[in-house]
Amino acid sequence: MTTQTAENVKLFNSGHTACAGCGLALAARLVLQATGPKVIVVNATGCLEVFTTRSPQTAWGIPWIHSLFENQAAVATGVEAALRALGRGDEARVIAWGGDGASADIGFGGISGMWERYDDVLYICYDNEAYMNTGIQRSGLTPFKGHTSTSPAGKVSLGNMKQKKNIPAIAVAHGLPYVATATVAYPKDLERKVKKAMEVRGPRYLQILVPCPLGWGHATSDTISMSKLAVETGLNPLFEYIDGKLATAMTVKQKPVEEYLKPQSRFKHLFRDAAGAEQIKLIQEIANSNFAKFKVEAVK
Amino acid sequence: MVAKRAKNILIGNPGTSLANKTGSWRVFMPVYDKTKCTACGMCSMMCPDGCVHGDKIKKYDPDYDYCKGCGVCAKVCPVKCITMKEEQK
Amino acid sequence: MKKVTEGLKAVAESVALCRPDVISAYPITPQTHIVEELAQIVADGKLKCEFINVESEFSAASTVLGASAAGARAYTATSSQGLLLMMEVLYNMAGMRLPVVITDANRAVSAPINIWSDWQDAITVRDAGLIMMYAEDNQDCCDMHYQAFKIAEDPEVQLPVMVNMDGFILTHAFDPIDFPSQADIDKYLPKFKPLDFLSANNPRSFGLMGGPDRYLETRYAMAETFKSITPVILKAADDFKKMFGRYSGGMIEEYRMEDAETVLVSMGSTISDLKEAVDTMREKGKKIGVLKIRILRPYPAAEIKQALSRCKRVICVEKAISLGGPGILAAELKSAIYSNANKPEVSNFIIGLGGRDVKQDHIFELVEKAEKGVCETEFIGLDMKLVEEMDK
Ligand SMILES: Cc1ncc(C[n+]2csc(CCOP(=O)(O)OP(=O)(O)O)c2C)c(N)n1
Ligand code: SF4
Ligand code: SF4
Ligand code: SF4
Ligand SMILES: [Mg+2]
């Protein structure tokens, strides 16, 4: 029986209502496994918030707060300031997280403010590449030519017109001591990066790519393989910037982007005709340039 | 006590989601063949619902109370000892 | 000890005496001197407090929300556009039952952009779940702040409190202010003991989603709380009087209403103008008085109903407008007195928007108009020549 007892309540618990195969639910557990219990988490509105906390239940085993869609950074600032003011600085570290929409779009001003203030907060953007909670609308991190309900592929359009906004580069430009990308297919790498981020004081940024079977349109069992292919194709390079310098980048054998695009229905319009094939070439170029930039050996 | 009443709705106690048995969602169920299992722990690490438990001795089992039958564990098992079977309800 | 002080600086000093743990605010006229003064007080080491500079009012409100949820006494101040930018956070703060204190320097809302006084900003957030107090003068305003923290943090309340002061008219006025000593305020307002707060030692989840099965109950609990706040507000003032000798309190205040046939109803600094006009009219034999609404939320319906049970005529003098709707103070007041056996006629006038001077003659004019017949949302003090030009 799984009644709730002190032993079986974990930092992140089962019984949440994420879709089957949700990469985000996996990421949340992996992150907390790496941080341990001495954290306070501020969560923006979005899938993670909704599927973990339906009153009166919560999947969290750490202190957690949700306020709004776009104020997670400032709320985290307030929590962190309160801990300091009350002499509880050693009690916990503060983590703020939000989706790609909360992070790259609506909440970005607040995040930039928090980075500039140099608050001791680890900011995690979990990137499922669209507004999933509200039914798959595009965000600033929706990939080039991805179909979403507000960047639909149609007779004259082939999906999202813009490339992903480069938040890690913007984070580095803010002078953050630690900026990294990760994804769920590499849990050891993710764990190491979270731990590394927790060793650093000041603002830190971690962007975790989390496949979303519902929004991406892949089989629920393919969550890990999609995550892996995103890296292997070069579309989602994994790297770390420490004190503004590229410190590590994962080296992988490059695979063609089709292998990643094909199993996902959000790209199926690219496989219909010559116009689509042209777009795939452009996506391959994005991957190639990422590859050229980040195919570097780990710098010690 | 009126103020307290509101807070009782607004604040949740840790891990209370465990009362929500998401296993009822399942269409396909993962069946683990323990004779082949090497107890690598990959399935447990990768389960989006955090519902695979075990150790080197007991080896690994899914908790069907919560398993949604996504099939991730079956895909990542290096020795392919998990098979997805249609749920008999 | 009395000290001649500018309104905003007086508020800043009063807030500092309350020893907030976290302050975050963003500059906007006519509130700016509060942030500046508090920043200086902290910079001079006179107050141990985290003073957080943010990039917007939205973040200021969010920062104090987070601080309050983590167990800190938190304070912010704003005005007009800034208050509207905070609006989403204010609803959330109230819904989460966080006892933050907020000062609003009441100012007009754009367009056209206008930095001068009226009540439109705060009136717009009156349904958010904040306790709303309106200061008549700067001593009243300072005393309200000490009481505001006490009321907000009361275990039976647990809601944000907004203290409203009219922009420029109060914010920039220099008056002799009686400041209590730190030791006395420490006695009146002991250290904040939050009931529930974010803590690694008690890892609970705050701000859960409430579906159709539970949302109604949270709002019901809030509505019930508002019904029980009045005694807390009154007690805060009584305790204050016991300690400091002066009474700054009450839900409403009646002025020369004993035998009044006509009662002028308003809030904030406008009350002083009305009192002066009433004194003049009384000299001429008019039976007229003033009813001050000191607390707008919780709305003092019972007190108003009682106070207006004898008069013939009520005139609401309002510095905000619900465009396309009825007069805001008038509509609420009418509903409060509806069940009275004696139903006075109710007129309402819009005056002083965007800092337009309220002259004594304007008050005489509106009383005269109302005596001739009921007036609805009528503007007083318009420059008719300008209105005609605008039509060309
Ligand atoms: C101010 C505001 N605008 C819009 C919404 C509606 N909304 C809630 S979640 C969401 C999208 C969330 O997207 P993202 O941050 O990417 O998280 P995801 O759901 O994809 O995990 C939107 C648009 C809101 N709650 N608040
Ligand atoms: S929509 Fe996507 S991110 Fe949201 S719960 Fe479902 S799978 Fe997870
Ligand atoms: S099928 Fe999915 S939910 Fe079930 S045990 Fe395997 S990974 Fe976990
Ligand atoms: S992944 Fe396969 S081999 Fe490894 S523990 Fe799970 S069932 Fe056993
Ligand atoms: Mg998203």
PDB file of C-alpha atoms in Angstrom, chain A residues 22-249:
ATOM      1  CA  CYS A  22       5.775  13.657 -19.804  1.00  0.00           C
ATOM      2  CA  GLY A  23       9.417  14.721 -19.981  1.00  0.00           C
ATOM      3  CA  LEU A  24       8.746  17.617 -17.666  1.00  0.00           C
ATOM      4  CA  ALA A  25       7.565  15.429 -14.793  1.00  0.00           C
ATOM      5  CA  LEU A  26      10.771  13.461 -15.163  1.00  0.00           C
ATOM      6  CA  ALA A  27      12.908  16.609 -15.160  1.00  0.00           C
ATOM      7  CA  ALA A  28      11.266  17.920 -11.983  1.00  0.00           C
ATOM      8  CA  ARG A  29      12.112  14.718 -10.128  1.00  0.00           C
ATOM      9  CA  LEU A  30      15.678  14.598 -11.457  1.00  0.00           C
ATOM     10  CA  VAL A  31      16.324  18.206 -10.462  1.00  0.00           C
ATOM     11  CA  LEU A  32      15.129  17.698  -6.898  1.00  0.00           C
ATOM     12  CA  GLN A  33      17.048  14.442  -6.590  1.00  0.00           C
ATOM     13  CA  ALA A  34      20.136  16.517  -7.319  1.00  0.00           C
ATOM     14  CA  THR A  35      19.357  19.458  -5.037  1.00  0.00           C
ATOM     15  CA  GLY A  36      18.122  17.552  -2.010  1.00  0.00           C
ATOM     16  CA  PRO A  37      15.506  18.877   0.410  1.00  0.00           C
ATOM     17  CA  LYS A  38      17.060  22.193   1.413  1.00  0.00           C
ATOM     18  CA  VAL A  39      15.391  24.240  -1.299  1.00  0.00           C
ATOM     19  CA  ILE A  40      12.363  26.474  -1.686  1.00  0.00           C
ATOM     20  CA  VAL A  41      10.843  26.315  -5.144  1.00  0.00           C
ATOM     21  CA  VAL A  42       8.926  29.114  -6.851  1.00  0.00           C
ATOM     22  CA  ASN A  43       6.917  27.821  -9.795  1.00  0.00           C
ATOM     23  CA  ALA A  44       5.329  29.849 -12.595  1.00  0.00           C
ATOM     24  CA  THR A  45       1.889  28.970 -13.913  1.00  0.00           C
ATOM     25  CA  GLY A  46       2.074  26.241 -16.530  1.00  0.00           C
ATOM     26  CA  CYS A  47       1.893  22.483 -16.939  1.00  0.00           C
ATOM     27  CA  LEU A  48       4.238  21.725 -14.041  1.00  0.00           C
ATOM     28  CA  GLU A  49       2.235  23.835 -11.615  1.00  0.00           C
ATOM     29  CA  VAL A  50      -1.108  22.498 -12.784  1.00  0.00           C
ATOM     30  CA  PHE A  51      -0.268  18.823 -12.846  1.00  0.00           C
ATOM     31  CA  THR A  52       1.430  18.856  -9.434  1.00  0.00           C
ATOM     32  CA  THR A  53      -0.954  20.914  -7.326  1.00  0.00           C
ATOM     33  CA  ARG A  54      -4.634  20.341  -7.585  1.00  0.00           C
ATOM     34  CA  SER A  55      -5.967  21.497  -4.248  1.00  0.00           C
ATOM     35  CA  PRO A  56      -5.850  19.887  -1.756  1.00  0.00           C
ATOM     36  CA  GLN A  57      -3.187  17.546  -3.185  1.00  0.00           C
ATOM     37  CA  THR A  58       0.399  18.333  -3.997  1.00  0.00           C
ATOM     38  CA  ALA A  59       3.129  16.187  -5.499  1.00  0.00           C
ATOM     39  CA  TRP A  60       5.850  18.280  -3.880  1.00  0.00           C
ATOM     40  CA  GLY A  61       7.791  17.260  -0.822  1.00  0.00           C
ATOM     41  CA  ILE A  62       9.787  20.486  -0.656  1.00  0.00           C
ATOM     42  CA  PRO A  63       8.445  23.948   0.246  1.00  0.00           C
ATOM     43  CA  TRP A  64       6.882  25.265  -2.922  1.00  0.00           C
ATOM     44  CA  ILE A  65       4.963  28.334  -4.016  1.00  0.00           C
ATOM     45  CA  HIS A  66       3.037  29.292  -7.113  1.00  0.00           C
ATOM     46  CA  SER A  67       1.880  32.846  -7.615  1.00  0.00           C
ATOM     47  CA  LEU A  68       1.420  33.897 -11.251  1.00  0.00           C
ATOM     48  CA  PHE A  69       2.484  33.090 -14.816  1.00  0.00           C
ATOM     49  CA  GLU A  70       5.058  35.861 -15.059  1.00  0.00           C
ATOM     50  CA  ASN A  71       6.311  36.781 -11.580  1.00  0.00           C
ATOM     51  CA  GLN A  72       8.300  33.701 -10.562  1.00  0.00           C
ATOM     52  CA  ALA A  73      11.636  35.555 -10.629  1.00  0.00           C
ATOM     53  CA  ALA A  74      10.483  38.454  -8.440  1.00  0.00           C
ATOM     54  CA  VAL A  75       8.700  36.129  -6.017  1.00  0.00           C
ATOM     55  CA  ALA A  76      11.946  34.159  -5.741  1.00  0.00           C
ATOM     56  CA  THR A  77      13.787  37.406  -5.054  1.00  0.00           C
ATOM     57  CA  GLY A  78      11.340  38.123  -2.245  1.00  0.00           C
ATOM     58  CA  VAL A  79      11.678  34.659  -0.730  1.00  0.00           C
ATOM     59  CA  GLU A  80      15.443  34.886  -0.851  1.00  0.00           C
ATOM     60  CA  ALA A  81      15.430  38.374   0.671  1.00  0.00           C
ATOM     61  CA  ALA A  82      13.112  37.202   3.443  1.00  0.00           C
ATOM     62  CA  LEU A  83      15.375  34.291   4.343  1.00  0.00           C
ATOM     63  CA  ARG A  84      18.296  36.686   4.627  1.00  0.00           C
ATOM     64  CA  ALA A  85      16.345  39.300   6.555  1.00  0.00           C
ATOM     65  CA  LEU A  86      15.074  36.714   9.012  1.00  0.00           C
ATOM     66  CA  GLY A  87      18.480  35.148   9.549  1.00  0.00           C
ATOM     67  CA  ARG A  88      17.348  31.924   7.889  1.00  0.00           C
ATOM     68  CA  GLY A  89      19.902  32.031   5.104  1.00  0.00           C
ATOM     69  CA  ASP A  90      21.195  28.549   5.846  1.00  0.00           C
ATOM     70  CA  GLU A  91      17.767  26.964   5.840  1.00  0.00           C
ATOM     71  CA  ALA A  92      17.328  26.646   2.088  1.00  0.00           C
ATOM     72  CA  ARG A  93      18.432  27.822  -1.353  1.00  0.00           C
ATOM     73  CA  VAL A  94      15.871  29.305  -3.685  1.00  0.00           C
ATOM     74  CA  ILE A  95      14.977  27.876  -7.075  1.00  0.00           C
ATOM     75  CA  ALA A  96      12.578  29.528  -9.514  1.00  0.00           C
ATOM     76  CA  TRP A  97      11.265  27.670 -12.487  1.00  0.00           C
ATOM     77  CA  GLY A  98       8.891  28.193 -15.297  1.00  0.00           C
ATOM     78  CA  GLY A  99       8.151  26.961 -18.784  1.00  0.00           C
ATOM     79  CA  ASP A 100       9.527  28.378 -21.996  1.00  0.00           C
ATOM     80  CA  GLY A 101       6.538  30.740 -22.145  1.00  0.00           C
ATOM     81  CA  ALA A 102       6.933  31.949 -18.583  1.00  0.00           C
ATOM     82  CA  SER A 103      10.684  32.307 -19.075  1.00  0.00           C
ATOM     83  CA  ALA A 104      11.367  33.488 -22.607  1.00  0.00           C
ATOM     84  CA  ASP A 105       8.178  35.499 -23.092  1.00  0.00           C
ATOM     85  CA  ILE A 106       5.890  36.886 -20.428  1.00  0.00           C
ATOM     86  CA  GLY A 107       8.192  36.612 -17.406  1.00  0.00           C
ATOM     87  CA  PHE A 108      11.400  37.608 -19.109  1.00  0.00           C
ATOM     88  CA  GLY A 109      11.515  41.186 -17.832  1.00  0.00           C
ATOM     89  CA  GLY A 110      11.403  39.924 -14.277  1.00  0.00           C
ATOM     90  CA  ILE A 111      14.125  37.368 -14.918  1.00  0.00           C
ATOM     91  CA  SER A 112      16.381  39.994 -16.454  1.00  0.00           C
ATOM     92  CA  GLY A 113      15.792  42.188 -13.399  1.00  0.00           C
ATOM     93  CA  MET A 114      16.641  39.336 -11.079  1.00  0.00           C
ATOM     94  CA  TRP A 115      19.839  38.550 -12.971  1.00  0.00           C
ATOM     95  CA  GLU A 116      20.876  42.174 -12.900  1.00  0.00           C
ATOM     96  CA  ARG A 117      20.266  42.319  -9.149  1.00  0.00           C
ATOM     97  CA  TYR A 118      22.511  39.266  -8.913  1.00  0.00           C
ATOM     98  CA  ASP A 119      20.093  37.481  -6.588  1.00  0.00           C
ATOM     99  CA  ASP A 120      21.134  34.103  -5.257  1.00  0.00           C
ATOM    100  CA  VAL A 121      18.498  32.183  -7.188  1.00  0.00           C
ATOM    101  CA  LEU A 122      18.845  29.221  -9.540  1.00  0.00           C
ATOM    102  CA  TYR A 123      16.482  29.881 -12.428  1.00  0.00           C
ATOM    103  CA  ILE A 124      15.393  26.831 -14.383  1.00  0.00           C
ATOM    104  CA  CYS A 125      13.535  27.136 -17.653  1.00  0.00           C
ATOM    105  CA  TYR A 126      11.914  23.855 -18.529  1.00  0.00           C
ATOM    106  CA  ASP A 127      11.574  24.046 -22.251  1.00  0.00           C
ATOM    107  CA  ASN A 128       8.803  22.042 -23.896  1.00  0.00           C
ATOM    108  CA  GLU A 129       8.870  24.496 -26.773  1.00  0.00           C
ATOM    109  CA  ALA A 130       5.317  25.869 -26.555  1.00  0.00           C
ATOM    110  CA  TYR A 131       2.558  26.962 -24.195  1.00  0.00           C
ATOM    111  CA  MET A 132       1.443  23.444 -23.414  1.00  0.00           C
ATOM    112  CA  ASN A 133      -0.831  24.130 -20.496  1.00  0.00           C
ATOM    113  CA  THR A 134      -3.127  26.246 -22.629  1.00  0.00           C
ATOM    114  CA  GLY A 135      -3.162  23.887 -25.574  1.00  0.00           C
ATOM    115  CA  ILE A 136       0.098  24.134 -27.556  1.00  0.00           C
ATOM    116  CA  GLN A 137       0.508  27.756 -28.627  1.00  0.00           C
ATOM    117  CA  ARG A 138       3.844  29.080 -29.857  1.00  0.00           C
ATOM    118  CA  SER A 139       6.399  30.679 -27.574  1.00  0.00           C
ATOM    119  CA  GLY A 140       9.743  32.369 -28.098  1.00  0.00           C
ATOM    120  CA  LEU A 141      11.312  28.923 -27.755  1.00  0.00           C
ATOM    121  CA  THR A 142       9.130  27.105 -30.292  1.00  0.00           C
ATOM    122  CA  PRO A 143      11.489  25.678 -32.919  1.00  0.00           C
ATOM    123  CA  PHE A 144      11.763  26.931 -36.472  1.00  0.00           C
ATOM    124  CA  LYS A 145       8.931  25.514 -38.597  1.00  0.00           C
ATOM    125  CA  GLY A 146       7.274  23.773 -35.677  1.00  0.00           C
ATOM    126  CA  HIS A 147       3.508  23.591 -35.905  1.00  0.00           C
ATOM    127  CA  THR A 148       1.594  24.920 -32.908  1.00  0.00           C
ATOM    128  CA  SER A 149      -1.990  26.094 -32.666  1.00  0.00           C
ATOM    129  CA  THR A 150      -0.883  29.724 -33.113  1.00  0.00           C
ATOM    130  CA  SER A 151       1.863  29.013 -35.651  1.00  0.00           C
ATOM    131  CA  PRO A 152      -0.078  26.458 -37.624  1.00  0.00           C
ATOM    132  CA  ALA A 153       1.123  24.866 -40.805  1.00  0.00           C
ATOM    133  CA  GLY A 154      -1.407  25.644 -43.512  1.00  0.00           C
ATOM    134  CA  LYS A 155      -1.735  26.019 -47.250  1.00  0.00           C
ATOM    135  CA  VAL A 156       0.635  28.983 -47.342  1.00  0.00           C
ATOM    136  CA  SER A 157       2.544  28.608 -44.078  1.00  0.00           C
ATOM    137  CA  LEU A 158       4.944  25.958 -42.899  1.00  0.00           C
ATOM    138  CA  GLY A 159       4.721  26.622 -39.190  1.00  0.00           C
ATOM    139  CA  ASN A 160       6.648  28.849 -36.808  1.00  0.00           C
ATOM    140  CA  MET A 161       8.619  31.507 -38.708  1.00  0.00           C
ATOM    141  CA  LYS A 162      11.214  32.307 -36.063  1.00  0.00           C
ATOM    142  CA  GLN A 163      14.185  30.548 -34.600  1.00  0.00           C
ATOM    143  CA  LYS A 164      14.385  29.862 -30.896  1.00  0.00           C
ATOM    144  CA  LYS A 165      15.249  32.896 -28.809  1.00  0.00           C
ATOM    145  CA  ASN A 166      18.753  32.387 -27.462  1.00  0.00           C
ATOM    146  CA  ILE A 167      18.143  32.723 -23.742  1.00  0.00           C
ATOM    147  CA  PRO A 168      21.427  31.090 -22.646  1.00  0.00           C
ATOM    148  CA  ALA A 169      23.364  33.729 -24.634  1.00  0.00           C
ATOM    149  CA  ILE A 170      21.247  36.465 -23.059  1.00  0.00           C
ATOM    150  CA  ALA A 171      21.941  34.950 -19.649  1.00  0.00           C
ATOM    151  CA  VAL A 172      25.677  34.959 -20.335  1.00  0.00           C
ATOM    152  CA  ALA A 173      25.403  38.579 -21.453  1.00  0.00           C
ATOM    153  CA  HIS A 174      23.906  39.420 -18.046  1.00  0.00           C
ATOM    154  CA  GLY A 175      27.177  38.267 -16.490  1.00  0.00           C
ATOM    155  CA  LEU A 176      25.825  35.127 -14.842  1.00  0.00           C
ATOM    156  CA  PRO A 177      28.476  32.970 -13.225  1.00  0.00           C
ATOM    157  CA  TYR A 178      26.779  29.786 -14.381  1.00  0.00           C
ATOM    158  CA  VAL A 179      24.661  29.057 -17.470  1.00  0.00           C
ATOM    159  CA  ALA A 180      23.943  25.585 -18.786  1.00  0.00           C
ATOM    160  CA  THR A 181      21.618  23.507 -20.929  1.00  0.00           C
ATOM    161  CA  ALA A 182      20.509  19.965 -20.199  1.00  0.00           C
ATOM    162  CA  THR A 183      17.880  17.444 -21.177  1.00  0.00           C
ATOM    163  CA  VAL A 184      16.244  14.391 -19.642  1.00  0.00           C
ATOM    164  CA  ALA A 185      17.942  11.782 -21.845  1.00  0.00           C
ATOM    165  CA  TYR A 186      21.189  12.534 -20.030  1.00  0.00           C
ATOM    166  CA  PRO A 187      20.186  12.329 -16.363  1.00  0.00           C
ATOM    167  CA  LYS A 188      23.758  12.114 -15.075  1.00  0.00           C
ATOM    168  CA  ASP A 189      24.709  15.234 -17.003  1.00  0.00           C
ATOM    169  CA  LEU A 190      21.580  16.961 -15.713  1.00  0.00           C
ATOM    170  CA  GLU A 191      22.350  15.938 -12.155  1.00  0.00           C
ATOM    171  CA  ARG A 192      25.923  17.144 -12.429  1.00  0.00           C
ATOM    172  CA  LYS A 193      24.817  20.512 -13.792  1.00  0.00           C
ATOM    173  CA  VAL A 194      22.214  21.032 -11.091  1.00  0.00           C
ATOM    174  CA  LYS A 195      24.775  20.166  -8.424  1.00  0.00           C
ATOM    175  CA  LYS A 196      27.324  22.456 -10.026  1.00  0.00           C
ATOM    176  CA  ALA A 197      24.753  25.253 -10.186  1.00  0.00           C
ATOM    177  CA  MET A 198      23.973  24.759  -6.504  1.00  0.00           C
ATOM    178  CA  GLU A 199      27.640  25.190  -5.607  1.00  0.00           C
ATOM    179  CA  VAL A 200      27.697  28.636  -7.169  1.00  0.00           C
ATOM    180  CA  ARG A 201      26.369  31.772  -5.414  1.00  0.00           C
ATOM    181  CA  GLY A 202      24.474  34.402  -7.329  1.00  0.00           C
ATOM    182  CA  PRO A 203      22.115  34.032 -10.279  1.00  0.00           C
ATOM    183  CA  ARG A 204      22.364  30.864 -12.301  1.00  0.00           C
ATOM    184  CA  TYR A 205      20.458  29.705 -15.365  1.00  0.00           C
ATOM    185  CA  LEU A 206      19.666  26.193 -16.452  1.00  0.00           C
ATOM    186  CA  GLN A 207      17.552  25.427 -19.523  1.00  0.00           C
ATOM    187  CA  ILE A 208      16.234  21.888 -19.668  1.00  0.00           C
ATOM    188  CA  LEU A 209      14.694  20.544 -22.852  1.00  0.00           C
ATOM    189  CA  VAL A 210      11.715  18.370 -21.915  1.00  0.00           C
ATOM    190  CA  PRO A 211       9.894  16.431 -24.628  1.00  0.00           C
ATOM    191  CA  CYS A 212       6.128  16.724 -24.469  1.00  0.00           C
ATOM    192  CA  PRO A 213       4.366  13.804 -26.147  1.00  0.00           C
ATOM    193  CA  LEU A 214       1.111  15.728 -26.338  1.00  0.00           C
ATOM    194  CA  GLY A 215       2.497  18.915 -27.861  1.00  0.00           C
ATOM    195  CA  TRP A 216       5.220  17.404 -29.999  1.00  0.00           C
ATOM    196  CA  GLY A 217       3.082  14.565 -31.215  1.00  0.00           C
ATOM    197  CA  HIS A 218       5.373  11.627 -30.567  1.00  0.00           C
ATOM    198  CA  ALA A 219       4.698   8.294 -28.895  1.00  0.00           C
ATOM    199  CA  THR A 220       4.633   8.492 -25.102  1.00  0.00           C
ATOM    200  CA  SER A 221       7.388   5.891 -25.018  1.00  0.00           C
ATOM    201  CA  ASP A 222       9.668   8.072 -27.201  1.00  0.00           C
ATOM    202  CA  THR A 223      10.243  10.840 -24.657  1.00  0.00           C
ATOM    203  CA  ILE A 224      13.810   9.805 -23.952  1.00  0.00           C
ATOM    204  CA  SER A 225      14.718   9.074 -27.561  1.00  0.00           C
ATOM    205  CA  MET A 226      13.378  12.473 -28.669  1.00  0.00           C
ATOM    206  CA  SER A 227      15.406  14.167 -25.964  1.00  0.00           C
ATOM    207  CA  LYS A 228      18.489  12.262 -27.080  1.00  0.00           C
ATOM    208  CA  LEU A 229      17.970  12.982 -30.775  1.00  0.00           C
ATOM    209  CA  ALA A 230      17.539  16.691 -30.059  1.00  0.00           C
ATOM    210  CA  VAL A 231      21.120  16.614 -28.825  1.00  0.00           C
ATOM    211  CA  GLU A 232      22.507  14.195 -31.408  1.00  0.00           C
ATOM    212  CA  THR A 233      21.169  16.226 -34.316  1.00  0.00           C
ATOM    213  CA  GLY A 234      22.696  19.399 -32.933  1.00  0.00           C
ATOM    214  CA  LEU A 235      19.341  21.136 -32.519  1.00  0.00           C
ATOM    215  CA  ASN A 236      19.684  21.282 -28.753  1.00  0.00           C
ATOM    216  CA  PRO A 237      23.370  21.445 -27.864  1.00  0.00           C
ATOM    217  CA  LEU A 238      24.314  20.729 -24.251  1.00  0.00           C
ATOM    218  CA  PHE A 239      26.867  23.089 -22.801  1.00  0.00           C
ATOM    219  CA  GLU A 240      27.992  25.027 -19.755  1.00  0.00           C
ATOM    220  CA  TYR A 241      29.246  28.568 -19.495  1.00  0.00           C
ATOM    221  CA  ILE A 242      31.184  29.321 -16.347  1.00  0.00           C
ATOM    222  CA  ASP A 243      31.949  32.969 -15.649  1.00  0.00           C
ATOM    223  CA  GLY A 244      31.055  33.845 -19.212  1.00  0.00           C
ATOM    224  CA  LYS A 245      33.298  31.256 -20.879  1.00  0.00           C
ATOM    225  CA  LEU A 246      32.242  28.085 -22.623  1.00  0.00           C
ATOM    226  CA  ALA A 247      33.385  25.439 -20.151  1.00  0.00           C
ATOM    227  CA  THR A 248      31.966  22.173 -21.457  1.00  0.00           C
ATOM    228  CA  ALA A 249      29.995  21.011 -24.465  1.00  0.00           C
TER     229      ALA A 249
END
